[in-house]
mmCIF file of C-alpha atoms in Angstrom:
data_model
loop_
_atom_site.group_PDB
_atom_site.id
_atom_site.type_symbol
_atom_site.label_atom_id
_atom_site.label_comp_id
_atom_site.label_asym_id
_atom_site.label_seq_id
_atom_site.Cartn_x
_atom_site.Cartn_y
_atom_site.Cartn_z
ATOM 1 C CA MET N 2 3.902 47.261 27.420
ATOM 2 C CA THR N 3 7.584 46.785 26.352
ATOM 3 C CA GLN N 4 8.235 45.044 23.424
ATOM 4 C CA ALA N 5 10.481 41.813 23.058
ATOM 5 C CA TYR N 6 12.514 42.641 20.736
ATOM 6 C CA PRO N 7 15.684 41.091 20.412
ATOM 7 C CA THR N 8 19.070 43.250 20.181
ATOM 8 C CA ILE N 9 22.288 43.402 17.898
ATOM 9 C CA ARG N 10 24.986 45.585 18.742
ATOM 10 C CA LEU N 11 27.400 47.485 16.682
ATOM 11 C CA LYS N 12 31.178 46.695 16.491
ATOM 12 C CA PRO N 13 33.367 48.348 18.853
ATOM 13 C CA ASN N 14 34.868 50.557 15.269
ATOM 14 C CA ALA N 15 31.074 51.278 13.899
ATOM 15 C CA GLU N 16 30.272 54.717 13.838
ATOM 16 C CA ALA N 17 27.521 55.025 16.863
ATOM 17 C CA ARG N 18 27.488 58.595 16.233
ATOM 18 C CA ALA N 19 26.710 59.122 12.868
ATOM 19 C CA ILE N 20 23.689 56.885 13.526
ATOM 20 C CA ARG N 21 22.868 58.818 16.923
ATOM 21 C CA HIS N 22 22.742 61.629 14.817
ATOM 22 C CA GLY N 23 20.407 60.683 12.509
ATOM 23 C CA PHE N 24 22.290 58.337 9.360
ATOM 24 C CA PRO N 25 19.463 55.152 9.208
ATOM 25 C CA TRP N 26 21.246 52.511 8.098
ATOM 26 C CA VAL N 27 24.061 49.975 9.810
ATOM 27 C CA TYR N 28 26.156 47.850 6.860
ATOM 28 C CA ASP N 29 26.940 44.256 7.469
ATOM 29 C CA ASN N 30 30.150 44.951 8.576
ATOM 30 C CA GLU N 31 29.487 47.202 11.297
ATOM 31 C CA LEU N 32 27.511 44.926 12.989
ATOM 32 C CA VAL N 33 28.480 41.561 15.648
ATOM 33 C CA THR N 34 26.449 39.061 13.663
ATOM 34 C CA ASP N 35 26.707 35.912 15.591
ATOM 35 C CA ARG N 36 24.725 32.709 15.116
ATOM 36 C CA ARG N 37 21.703 34.527 16.760
ATOM 37 C CA THR N 38 21.845 37.752 14.452
ATOM 38 C CA ARG N 39 22.171 35.849 11.680
ATOM 39 C CA LYS N 40 19.107 33.952 12.389
ATOM 40 C CA LEU N 41 16.834 36.872 12.669
ATOM 41 C CA GLU N 42 14.417 36.570 9.662
ATOM 42 C CA ALA N 43 14.749 38.970 6.809
ATOM 43 C CA GLY N 44 12.207 41.859 8.185
ATOM 44 C CA SER N 45 11.969 41.505 11.643
ATOM 45 C CA LEU N 46 13.080 43.978 14.431
ATOM 46 C CA ALA N 47 15.469 44.785 17.052
ATOM 47 C CA VAL N 48 16.725 47.125 19.133
ATOM 48 C CA LEU N 49 20.178 48.445 18.339
ATOM 49 C CA GLU N 50 23.099 48.968 20.700
ATOM 50 C CA ASP N 51 25.939 50.412 20.212
ATOM 51 C CA ASN N 52 29.345 48.337 21.632
ATOM 52 C CA GLU N 53 28.731 49.640 25.188
ATOM 53 C CA ARG N 54 25.012 48.574 25.285
ATOM 54 C CA LYS N 55 23.863 51.515 25.322
ATOM 55 C CA PRO N 56 20.050 51.920 23.111
ATOM 56 C CA LEU N 57 20.125 53.663 19.497
ATOM 57 C CA GLY N 58 16.918 52.817 18.462
ATOM 58 C CA LEU N 59 14.398 50.365 17.342
ATOM 59 C CA VAL N 60 15.626 48.796 13.759
ATOM 60 C CA THR N 61 14.639 46.210 11.118
ATOM 61 C CA VAL N 62 16.859 43.886 10.407
ATOM 62 C CA ASN N 63 17.663 41.528 6.774
ATOM 63 C CA PRO N 64 20.752 39.772 7.318
ATOM 64 C CA ASN N 65 20.830 39.159 3.459
ATOM 65 C CA SER N 66 21.590 42.672 2.590
ATOM 66 C CA ARG N 67 24.747 44.686 2.641
ATOM 67 C CA ILE N 68 21.953 46.936 4.722
ATOM 68 C CA ILE N 69 21.628 44.571 7.275
ATOM 69 C CA ALA N 70 19.863 47.128 9.516
ATOM 70 C CA ARG N 71 17.798 50.443 8.966
ATOM 71 C CA MET N 72 16.376 52.638 11.590
ATOM 72 C CA LEU N 73 12.559 52.813 11.947
ATOM 73 C CA ASP N 74 11.982 54.534 15.239
ATOM 74 C CA ARG N 75 14.362 56.291 18.026
ATOM 75 C CA ASP N 76 11.928 54.896 20.728
ATOM 76 C CA THR N 77 12.769 51.270 21.476
ATOM 77 C CA GLU N 78 9.633 50.445 22.867
ATOM 78 C CA THR N 79 7.414 51.369 20.087
ATOM 79 C CA ALA N 80 4.735 48.881 18.498
ATOM 80 C CA ILE N 81 5.387 49.074 14.677
ATOM 81 C CA ASP N 82 1.353 48.822 14.282
ATOM 82 C CA GLN N 83 -1.226 50.185 12.313
ATOM 83 C CA ALA N 84 -1.296 53.389 14.701
ATOM 84 C CA TRP N 85 2.365 53.745 13.988
ATOM 85 C CA PHE N 86 1.783 53.716 9.926
ATOM 86 C CA THR N 87 -0.778 55.874 9.947
ATOM 87 C CA ALA N 88 1.333 58.428 12.089
ATOM 88 C CA ARG N 89 3.937 58.248 9.412
ATOM 89 C CA LEU N 90 2.144 58.361 6.627
ATOM 90 C CA GLN N 91 -0.460 61.288 7.563
ATOM 91 C CA ARG N 92 3.228 63.267 8.262
ATOM 92 C CA ALA N 93 3.619 62.953 4.667
ATOM 93 C CA TYR N 94 0.485 63.339 3.306
ATOM 94 C CA SER N 95 -0.001 67.271 5.107
ATOM 95 C CA HIS N 96 3.125 67.897 3.535
ATOM 96 C CA ARG N 97 2.333 67.056 -0.339
ATOM 97 C CA ALA N 98 -0.941 68.469 0.685
ATOM 98 C CA ARG N 99 0.265 71.994 1.347
ATOM 99 C CA LEU N 100 2.660 71.425 -1.722
ATOM 100 C CA TYR N 101 0.173 70.416 -4.393
ATOM 101 C CA ASP N 102 -3.411 71.356 -5.576
ATOM 102 C CA GLN N 103 -3.884 67.880 -7.549
ATOM 103 C CA PRO N 104 -3.212 64.726 -5.718
ATOM 104 C CA PHE N 105 -0.133 64.117 -8.394
ATOM 105 C CA TYR N 106 3.120 63.614 -6.295
ATOM 106 C CA ARG N 107 5.251 61.288 -4.646
ATOM 107 C CA LEU N 108 3.713 60.977 -1.341
ATOM 108 C CA VAL N 109 6.475 58.674 0.040
ATOM 109 C CA HIS N 110 10.442 59.017 -0.157
ATOM 110 C CA ALA N 111 11.344 56.527 1.860
ATOM 111 C CA GLU N 112 13.640 57.125 4.860
ATOM 112 C CA ALA N 113 13.376 60.684 4.343
ATOM 113 C CA ASP N 114 9.709 60.004 5.301
ATOM 114 C CA GLY N 115 10.557 57.853 8.015
ATOM 115 C CA LEU N 116 9.614 54.504 6.050
ATOM 116 C CA PRO N 117 13.147 52.980 5.024
ATOM 117 C CA GLY N 118 12.893 51.686 1.625
ATOM 118 C CA VAL N 119 9.203 52.624 0.806
ATOM 119 C CA VAL N 120 8.574 54.961 -2.142
ATOM 120 C CA ILE N 121 5.217 55.508 -2.825
ATOM 121 C CA ASP N 122 3.829 57.963 -5.783
ATOM 122 C CA ARG N 123 -0.140 59.153 -6.084
ATOM 123 C CA PHE N 124 -1.802 59.424 -8.881
ATOM 124 C CA GLY N 125 -5.173 60.402 -8.081
ATOM 125 C CA ASP N 126 -7.252 57.351 -6.430
ATOM 126 C CA VAL N 127 -4.177 54.981 -7.868
ATOM 127 C CA ALA N 128 -1.254 54.491 -5.390
ATOM 128 C CA VAL N 129 2.078 52.764 -6.905
ATOM 129 C CA VAL N 130 3.754 51.130 -3.248
ATOM 130 C CA GLN N 131 7.401 49.880 -3.864
ATOM 131 C CA PRO N 132 8.734 48.532 -0.959
ATOM 132 C CA ASN N 133 12.037 48.268 -1.348
ATOM 133 C CA ALA N 134 13.026 46.363 1.671
ATOM 134 C CA ALA N 135 12.484 43.155 3.621
ATOM 135 C CA TRP N 136 10.509 44.917 6.608
ATOM 136 C CA ALA N 137 7.684 46.595 4.126
ATOM 137 C CA ASP N 138 7.353 42.928 2.456
ATOM 138 C CA VAL N 139 6.649 41.644 5.489
ATOM 139 C CA ARG N 140 4.103 44.466 6.637
ATOM 140 C CA PHE N 141 2.937 45.174 3.302
ATOM 141 C CA ALA N 142 -0.541 44.432 4.451
ATOM 142 C CA GLU N 143 -0.762 46.742 7.576
ATOM 143 C CA LEU N 144 1.100 49.516 5.004
ATOM 144 C CA ALA N 145 -1.757 49.630 2.286
ATOM 145 C CA GLN N 146 -4.593 49.698 4.769
ATOM 146 C CA ALA N 147 -2.847 52.207 6.575
ATOM 147 C CA LEU N 148 -2.051 54.035 2.991
ATOM 148 C CA VAL N 149 -6.381 53.707 2.458
ATOM 149 C CA ASP N 150 -7.395 54.848 5.756
ATOM 150 C CA VAL N 151 -5.085 58.492 5.485
ATOM 151 C CA THR N 152 -5.499 59.534 2.006
ATOM 152 C CA SER N 153 -9.115 57.651 0.863
ATOM 153 C CA MET N 154 -6.960 56.207 -2.372
ATOM 154 C CA THR N 155 -9.200 53.266 -3.811
ATOM 155 C CA THR N 156 -6.519 50.726 -5.305
ATOM 156 C CA VAL N 157 -2.958 50.209 -4.391
ATOM 157 C CA ILE N 158 -0.874 48.307 -6.714
ATOM 158 C CA LYS N 159 2.433 46.604 -5.031
ATOM 159 C CA ASN N 160 5.656 47.327 -7.845
ATOM 160 C CA GLY N 161 8.048 45.272 -6.271
ATOM 161 C CA THR N 162 10.564 45.402 -9.473
ATOM 162 C CA GLY N 163 14.054 46.582 -9.540
ATOM 163 C CA ARG N 164 17.418 46.198 -8.259
ATOM 164 C CA ALA N 165 16.781 47.647 -4.746
ATOM 165 C CA ARG N 166 14.421 44.439 -3.972
ATOM 166 C CA THR N 167 17.477 42.058 -5.717
ATOM 167 C CA LEU N 168 19.881 43.485 -3.600
ATOM 168 C CA GLU N 169 17.498 42.834 -0.403
ATOM 169 C CA GLY N 170 16.912 38.900 -1.728
ATOM 170 C CA LEU N 171 13.749 39.680 -2.564
ATOM 171 C CA GLU N 172 11.343 38.525 -4.942
ATOM 172 C CA GLU N 173 9.879 40.680 -7.777
ATOM 173 C CA VAL N 174 6.173 41.262 -8.353
ATOM 174 C CA THR N 175 3.425 43.564 -9.136
ATOM 175 C CA GLU N 176 -0.072 42.977 -8.187
ATOM 176 C CA VAL N 177 -3.115 44.759 -7.193
ATOM 177 C CA THR N 178 -3.565 44.196 -3.466
ATOM 178 C CA LEU N 179 -6.923 46.751 -3.167
ATOM 179 C CA GLY N 180 -8.879 47.518 -5.562
ATOM 180 C CA THR N 181 -8.896 47.219 -8.986
ATOM 181 C CA ALA N 182 -6.226 47.851 -11.407
ATOM 182 C CA PRO N 183 -6.694 50.608 -14.361
ATOM 183 C CA ASP N 184 -7.723 49.235 -17.226
ATOM 184 C CA ALA N 185 -6.028 52.253 -19.339
ATOM 185 C CA PRO N 186 -2.900 54.808 -18.226
ATOM 186 C CA ILE N 187 -3.954 57.311 -16.024
ATOM 187 C CA PRO N 188 -3.532 61.265 -16.974
ATOM 188 C CA VAL N 189 -1.405 63.277 -15.201
ATOM 189 C CA PRO N 190 -1.857 67.067 -14.888
ATOM 190 C CA MET N 191 1.866 69.025 -14.713
ATOM 191 C CA ASN N 192 2.926 72.110 -15.801
ATOM 192 C CA GLY N 193 0.555 72.635 -18.582
ATOM 193 C CA ALA N 194 0.720 69.610 -19.815
ATOM 194 C CA THR N 195 -1.192 66.015 -19.492
ATOM 195 C CA TYR N 196 1.382 63.431 -19.012
ATOM 196 C CA MET N 197 0.263 59.216 -19.511
ATOM 197 C CA ALA N 198 1.207 57.158 -16.334
ATOM 198 C CA ASP N 199 1.141 53.173 -17.113
ATOM 199 C CA VAL N 200 1.306 52.244 -13.598
ATOM 200 C CA MET N 201 1.113 48.164 -14.418
ATOM 201 C CA GLY N 202 3.508 47.837 -16.940
ATOM 202 C CA GLY N 203 5.880 51.003 -16.797
ATOM 203 C CA GLN N 204 9.199 51.865 -16.094
ATOM 204 C CA LYS N 205 9.438 51.789 -12.068
ATOM 205 C CA THR N 206 5.936 53.370 -11.299
ATOM 206 C CA GLY N 207 4.965 54.709 -14.265
ATOM 207 C CA LEU N 208 5.775 58.584 -14.009
ATOM 208 C CA PHE N 209 8.630 60.240 -12.635
ATOM 209 C CA TYR N 210 7.176 62.985 -10.876
ATOM 210 C CA ASP N 211 11.081 64.421 -9.602
ATOM 211 C CA GLN N 212 12.013 66.048 -12.184
ATOM 212 C CA ARG N 213 8.419 68.095 -11.973
ATOM 213 C CA PRO N 214 10.637 71.504 -11.078
ATOM 214 C CA ASN N 215 13.188 70.844 -13.535
ATOM 215 C CA HIS N 216 10.228 70.741 -15.969
ATOM 216 C CA ALA N 217 8.883 73.935 -15.239
ATOM 217 C CA PHE N 218 12.524 75.990 -15.678
ATOM 218 C CA ALA N 219 13.241 74.322 -19.456
ATOM 219 C CA ALA N 220 9.648 74.929 -20.207
ATOM 220 C CA GLN N 221 10.804 79.083 -19.863
ATOM 221 C CA LEU N 222 13.494 78.296 -21.992
ATOM 222 C CA ALA N 223 11.466 77.142 -24.823
ATOM 223 C CA ASN N 224 9.232 79.595 -25.799
ATOM 224 C CA GLY N 225 9.290 80.173 -29.710
ATOM 225 C CA GLY N 226 12.173 77.482 -30.063
ATOM 226 C CA ARG N 227 12.741 73.878 -31.054
ATOM 227 C CA VAL N 228 13.533 71.504 -28.540
ATOM 228 C CA LEU N 229 15.204 68.110 -28.481
ATOM 229 C CA ASP N 230 14.568 65.691 -25.831
ATOM 230 C CA VAL N 231 16.879 62.374 -25.387
ATOM 231 C CA PHE N 232 16.044 60.091 -23.012
ATOM 232 C CA SER N 233 12.957 61.072 -22.826
ATOM 233 C CA HIS N 234 10.652 58.214 -21.753
ATOM 234 C CA VAL N 235 6.832 59.489 -21.465
ATOM 235 C CA GLY N 236 7.818 63.178 -22.957
ATOM 236 C CA GLY N 237 8.788 64.650 -19.331
ATOM 237 C CA PHE N 238 10.877 67.853 -20.874
ATOM 238 C CA GLY N 239 9.439 68.185 -24.358
ATOM 239 C CA LEU N 240 5.877 68.283 -23.187
ATOM 240 C CA ALA N 241 6.623 70.774 -20.402
ATOM 241 C CA MET N 242 8.259 72.463 -22.983
ATOM 242 C CA LEU N 243 5.860 72.531 -25.741
ATOM 243 C CA ALA N 244 3.257 73.571 -22.991
ATOM 244 C CA GLY N 245 5.803 76.772 -22.679
ATOM 245 C CA GLY N 246 5.482 78.021 -26.057
ATOM 246 C CA ALA N 247 8.302 75.573 -27.768
ATOM 247 C CA THR N 248 7.128 75.429 -31.920
ATOM 248 C CA SER N 249 8.278 71.793 -31.934
ATOM 249 C CA ALA N 250 9.342 68.954 -30.211
ATOM 250 C CA LEU N 251 11.447 65.786 -30.931
ATOM 251 C CA ALA N 252 11.294 62.964 -28.086
ATOM 252 C CA VAL N 253 13.874 60.044 -28.714
ATOM 253 C CA ASP N 254 14.055 57.144 -26.648
ATOM 254 C CA GLY N 255 15.355 53.132 -26.859
ATOM 255 C CA SER N 256 11.321 52.173 -25.531
ATOM 256 C CA ALA N 257 8.552 52.095 -27.990
ATOM 257 C CA PRO N 258 5.472 51.823 -25.689
ATOM 258 C CA ALA N 259 7.273 55.293 -23.888
ATOM 259 C CA LEU N 260 7.353 56.871 -26.811
ATOM 260 C CA ASP N 261 3.602 56.539 -27.205
ATOM 261 C CA LEU N 262 2.606 56.984 -24.294
ATOM 262 C CA ALA N 263 4.639 60.645 -24.778
ATOM 263 C CA ALA N 264 2.495 60.980 -27.615
ATOM 264 C CA GLN N 265 -0.650 59.994 -26.145
ATOM 265 C CA GLY N 266 0.331 62.998 -23.813
ATOM 266 C CA ALA N 267 1.113 65.341 -26.541
ATOM 267 C CA ALA N 268 -2.568 64.795 -28.204
ATOM 268 C CA ALA N 269 -3.962 65.172 -24.783
ATOM 269 C CA SER N 270 -2.245 67.998 -23.993
ATOM 270 C CA GLY N 271 -3.595 69.577 -27.572
ATOM 271 C CA PHE N 272 -0.346 69.806 -29.026
ATOM 272 C CA GLY N 273 0.248 66.679 -31.119
ATOM 273 C CA ASP N 274 1.134 68.381 -34.412
ATOM 274 C CA ARG N 275 3.924 70.043 -32.778
ATOM 275 C CA PHE N 276 5.383 66.526 -31.313
ATOM 276 C CA ALA N 277 6.757 64.291 -32.859
ATOM 277 C CA THR N 278 9.063 60.658 -31.740
ATOM 278 C CA ARG N 279 12.080 59.187 -32.593
ATOM 279 C CA LYS N 280 13.159 55.576 -31.306
ATOM 280 C CA GLY N 281 16.839 54.346 -31.235
ATOM 281 C CA ASP N 282 19.563 54.402 -28.809
ATOM 282 C CA ALA N 283 20.200 57.870 -27.578
ATOM 283 C CA PHE N 284 24.103 57.906 -28.954
ATOM 284 C CA ALA N 285 23.721 56.798 -32.427
ATOM 285 C CA THR N 286 20.640 59.041 -32.673
ATOM 286 C CA LEU N 287 22.523 62.255 -31.155
ATOM 287 C CA GLU N 288 25.850 60.971 -33.581
ATOM 288 C CA ALA N 289 23.484 60.962 -37.278
ATOM 289 C CA LEU N 290 20.886 64.462 -35.722
ATOM 290 C CA ALA N 291 24.275 65.784 -36.171
ATOM 291 C CA GLU N 292 25.463 64.130 -39.848
ATOM 292 C CA GLU N 293 21.937 65.225 -40.519
ATOM 293 C CA GLY N 294 23.030 69.089 -39.348
ATOM 294 C CA GLU N 295 19.778 69.375 -37.141
ATOM 295 C CA GLN N 296 20.384 72.147 -34.523
ATOM 296 C CA PHE N 297 17.718 73.335 -31.494
ATOM 297 C CA ASP N 298 17.190 75.971 -29.226
ATOM 298 C CA VAL N 299 17.502 73.881 -26.190
ATOM 299 C CA VAL N 300 18.064 70.671 -25.784
ATOM 300 C CA ILE N 301 17.736 68.022 -23.046
ATOM 301 C CA CYS N 302 19.630 64.753 -22.088
ATOM 302 C CA ASP N 303 18.187 62.825 -19.176
ATOM 303 C CA PRO N 304 19.653 59.138 -19.183
ATOM 304 C CA PRO N 305 19.240 56.284 -16.413
ATOM 305 C CA ALA N 306 21.646 56.058 -13.960
ATOM 306 C CA PHE N 307 24.826 55.686 -15.568
ATOM 307 C CA ALA N 308 26.657 55.421 -12.255
ATOM 308 C CA PRO N 309 24.476 53.152 -9.588
ATOM 309 C CA SER N 310 27.233 52.659 -7.210
ATOM 310 C CA LYS N 311 30.253 53.842 -6.328
ATOM 311 C CA LYS N 312 32.348 50.906 -8.708
ATOM 312 C CA ALA N 313 30.238 51.842 -11.616
ATOM 313 C CA LEU N 314 31.444 55.902 -11.105
ATOM 314 C CA ASP N 315 34.202 56.043 -12.952
ATOM 315 C CA ALA N 316 32.477 54.981 -15.753
ATOM 316 C CA GLY N 317 29.608 56.528 -15.481
ATOM 317 C CA LEU N 318 31.086 60.023 -15.542
ATOM 318 C CA ARG N 319 32.736 59.134 -18.836
ATOM 319 C CA ALA N 320 29.187 58.042 -20.233
ATOM 320 C CA TYR N 321 27.697 61.483 -18.970
ATOM 321 C CA GLU N 322 30.858 63.256 -20.212
ATOM 322 C CA ARG N 323 30.008 61.577 -23.516
ATOM 323 C CA VAL N 324 26.840 62.303 -23.393
ATOM 324 C CA ALA N 325 27.539 65.776 -22.900
ATOM 325 C CA ARG N 326 29.884 66.054 -26.174
ATOM 326 C CA LEU N 327 27.649 64.516 -28.830
ATOM 327 C CA ALA N 328 24.752 67.000 -27.527
ATOM 328 C CA THR N 329 26.175 70.330 -27.599
ATOM 329 C CA PRO N 330 26.463 69.812 -30.996
ATOM 330 C CA LEU N 331 22.884 70.497 -31.998
ATOM 331 C CA VAL N 332 22.511 73.558 -29.991
ATOM 332 C CA LYS N 333 21.928 76.929 -31.650
ATOM 333 C CA GLU N 334 24.761 79.125 -30.542
ATOM 334 C CA GLY N 335 23.066 81.180 -27.601
ATOM 335 C CA GLY N 336 20.718 77.709 -26.873
ATOM 336 C CA TYR N 337 20.637 75.647 -23.899
ATOM 337 C CA ILE N 338 21.132 72.074 -23.023
ATOM 338 C CA GLY N 339 19.930 70.949 -20.209
ATOM 339 C CA LEU N 340 22.089 67.310 -18.808
ATOM 340 C CA CYS N 341 20.330 65.238 -15.902
ATOM 341 C CA SER N 342 21.907 62.375 -13.765
ATOM 342 C CA CYS N 343 19.523 60.341 -11.404
ATOM 343 C CA SER N 344 22.917 58.310 -10.471
ATOM 344 C CA HIS N 345 23.691 59.043 -6.507
ATOM 345 C CA ALA N 346 27.089 57.822 -6.879
ATOM 346 C CA ALA N 347 27.882 60.489 -9.085
ATOM 347 C CA ASP N 348 28.190 63.711 -6.405
ATOM 348 C CA LEU N 349 26.850 67.341 -8.117
ATOM 349 C CA ALA N 350 30.658 67.997 -8.284
ATOM 350 C CA LYS N 351 31.550 65.107 -10.235
ATOM 351 C CA PHE N 352 28.133 65.322 -12.146
ATOM 352 C CA ARG N 353 29.027 69.174 -13.533
ATOM 353 C CA GLY N 354 33.048 68.764 -14.187
ATOM 354 C CA ALA N 355 32.033 65.465 -16.602
ATOM 355 C CA CYS N 356 29.604 67.311 -18.082
ATOM 356 C CA THR N 357 31.474 70.632 -18.845
ATOM 357 C CA ARG N 358 33.660 68.191 -20.172
ATOM 358 C CA GLY N 359 32.122 67.383 -22.853
ATOM 359 C CA ILE N 360 30.429 70.754 -23.310
ATOM 360 C CA GLY N 361 34.847 71.446 -24.013
ATOM 361 C CA ARG N 362 35.205 68.257 -25.667
ATOM 362 C CA ALA N 363 32.731 69.167 -28.814
ATOM 363 C CA GLY N 364 34.375 72.973 -28.882
ATOM 364 C CA ARG N 365 31.635 74.718 -27.951
ATOM 365 C CA THR N 366 31.584 76.788 -23.960
ATOM 366 C CA GLY N 367 28.506 77.245 -21.620
ATOM 367 C CA GLN N 368 27.604 79.282 -19.040
ATOM 368 C CA LEU N 369 26.175 77.383 -16.209
ATOM 369 C CA ILE N 370 22.654 79.407 -15.563
ATOM 370 C CA TYR N 371 21.244 76.921 -12.880
ATOM 371 C CA THR N 372 20.658 74.030 -11.153
ATOM 372 C CA GLY N 373 18.353 72.017 -10.313
ATOM 373 C CA TYR N 374 17.079 68.892 -7.800
ATOM 374 C CA ALA N 375 14.732 66.711 -7.104
ATOM 375 C CA GLY N 376 11.246 68.278 -5.954
ATOM 376 C CA PRO N 377 9.745 68.550 -2.666
ATOM 377 C CA ASP N 378 7.683 65.609 -2.490
ATOM 378 C CA HIS N 379 11.604 64.211 -2.917
ATOM 379 C CA PRO N 380 12.665 65.005 0.320
ATOM 380 C CA LEU N 381 16.847 65.119 1.044
ATOM 381 C CA LEU N 382 17.395 63.751 4.779
ATOM 382 C CA PRO N 383 20.728 65.808 4.877
ATOM 383 C CA GLN N 384 22.750 62.469 6.443
ATOM 384 C CA LEU N 385 21.801 60.434 4.033
ATOM 385 C CA ALA N 386 23.792 61.232 0.424
ATOM 386 C CA GLU N 387 21.540 58.280 -1.431
ATOM 387 C CA THR N 388 17.890 60.247 -1.191
ATOM 388 C CA GLY N 389 19.404 63.841 -2.938
ATOM 389 C CA TYR N 390 20.366 61.753 -6.265
ATOM 390 C CA LEU N 391 18.594 63.769 -8.517
ATOM 391 C CA LYS N 392 20.961 66.794 -10.250
ATOM 392 C CA ALA N 393 20.150 68.808 -13.322
ATOM 393 C CA LEU N 394 22.397 71.481 -15.318
ATOM 394 C CA PHE N 395 21.471 73.887 -17.346
ATOM 395 C CA TYR N 396 23.860 75.610 -19.684
ATOM 396 C CA ARG N 397 23.586 78.484 -22.209
ATOM 397 C CA VAL N 398 26.155 77.550 -25.127
#
């Protein structure tokens, strides 16, 4: 049966070709935003047409957002119902089930998995869902039920927090929508270590799965060495390097709860006696460690997004350069430094340039030995650069 969707139309100068070739977003300055379009409710559905009124696909609309339309399906008569959600989730699930023998991974990576703005991380029988676009908020009940049907998970947590929801004009809320909230952090086995994920009160969904392959690479460098993990969160790199044979790891972070979870993870992994934490501002702590004459075989810096937007790019690149400049003196001769960025606005070339300048400004030279990205449970949509946000660079100093 034909669906009675309203229509919206691109302006003549909009890039319809990019949308035909897979770009999933329409910005507000590319759309004819007449009174009828402005009256569409946030999260409603519409058929997107080019300026010649040829259909491009079925989109979700949010007149309150800079990204005013997001592509859902190329079939303009598709019903966005329980069966549609089930099909999308089954496709995402079958990919992860092939990759991982344990149920700990990113199950849905937004646009790259055909669910715009939706992030789902899996922690055993618990799913943490971030509906970062209005349409997913409106249809959350259908999404949650389809998730349970496909995966047999027993608990679904809605984590409606963060910058993306603010940009969509959505309220912040964290709640259990199906099942029961865990009464303790969830142990997550990864790269030979055990991590503790606070899925109700931790940062983002409680754990960052994206760095998994980069943790594994760092572990190869750490055997028999002292390591420093700055911006450690719940011990990401430090715990993996201890599992790889490091003699000791010092985790630095500004969050006491995150460091406590890291220490719990070290204890659960069986190397609590080789793990230490230091709470404080990362920049100040790097300077203090240098004054104390400390040096390490491997130093990792995995900061939050210093360049979350194009407007913040220049300041962000200066911050990445400063991290490299302050961290490099702490690396022993012939040791290694790992520098990471989760800022999609800072592309690989710009980030690499900032890191290399920082190493040079520290009076050292570095061989670039490894460039890493997010793991395969974070697929990249080639037409959308934002899905390929993570970069990890390792230098031998």
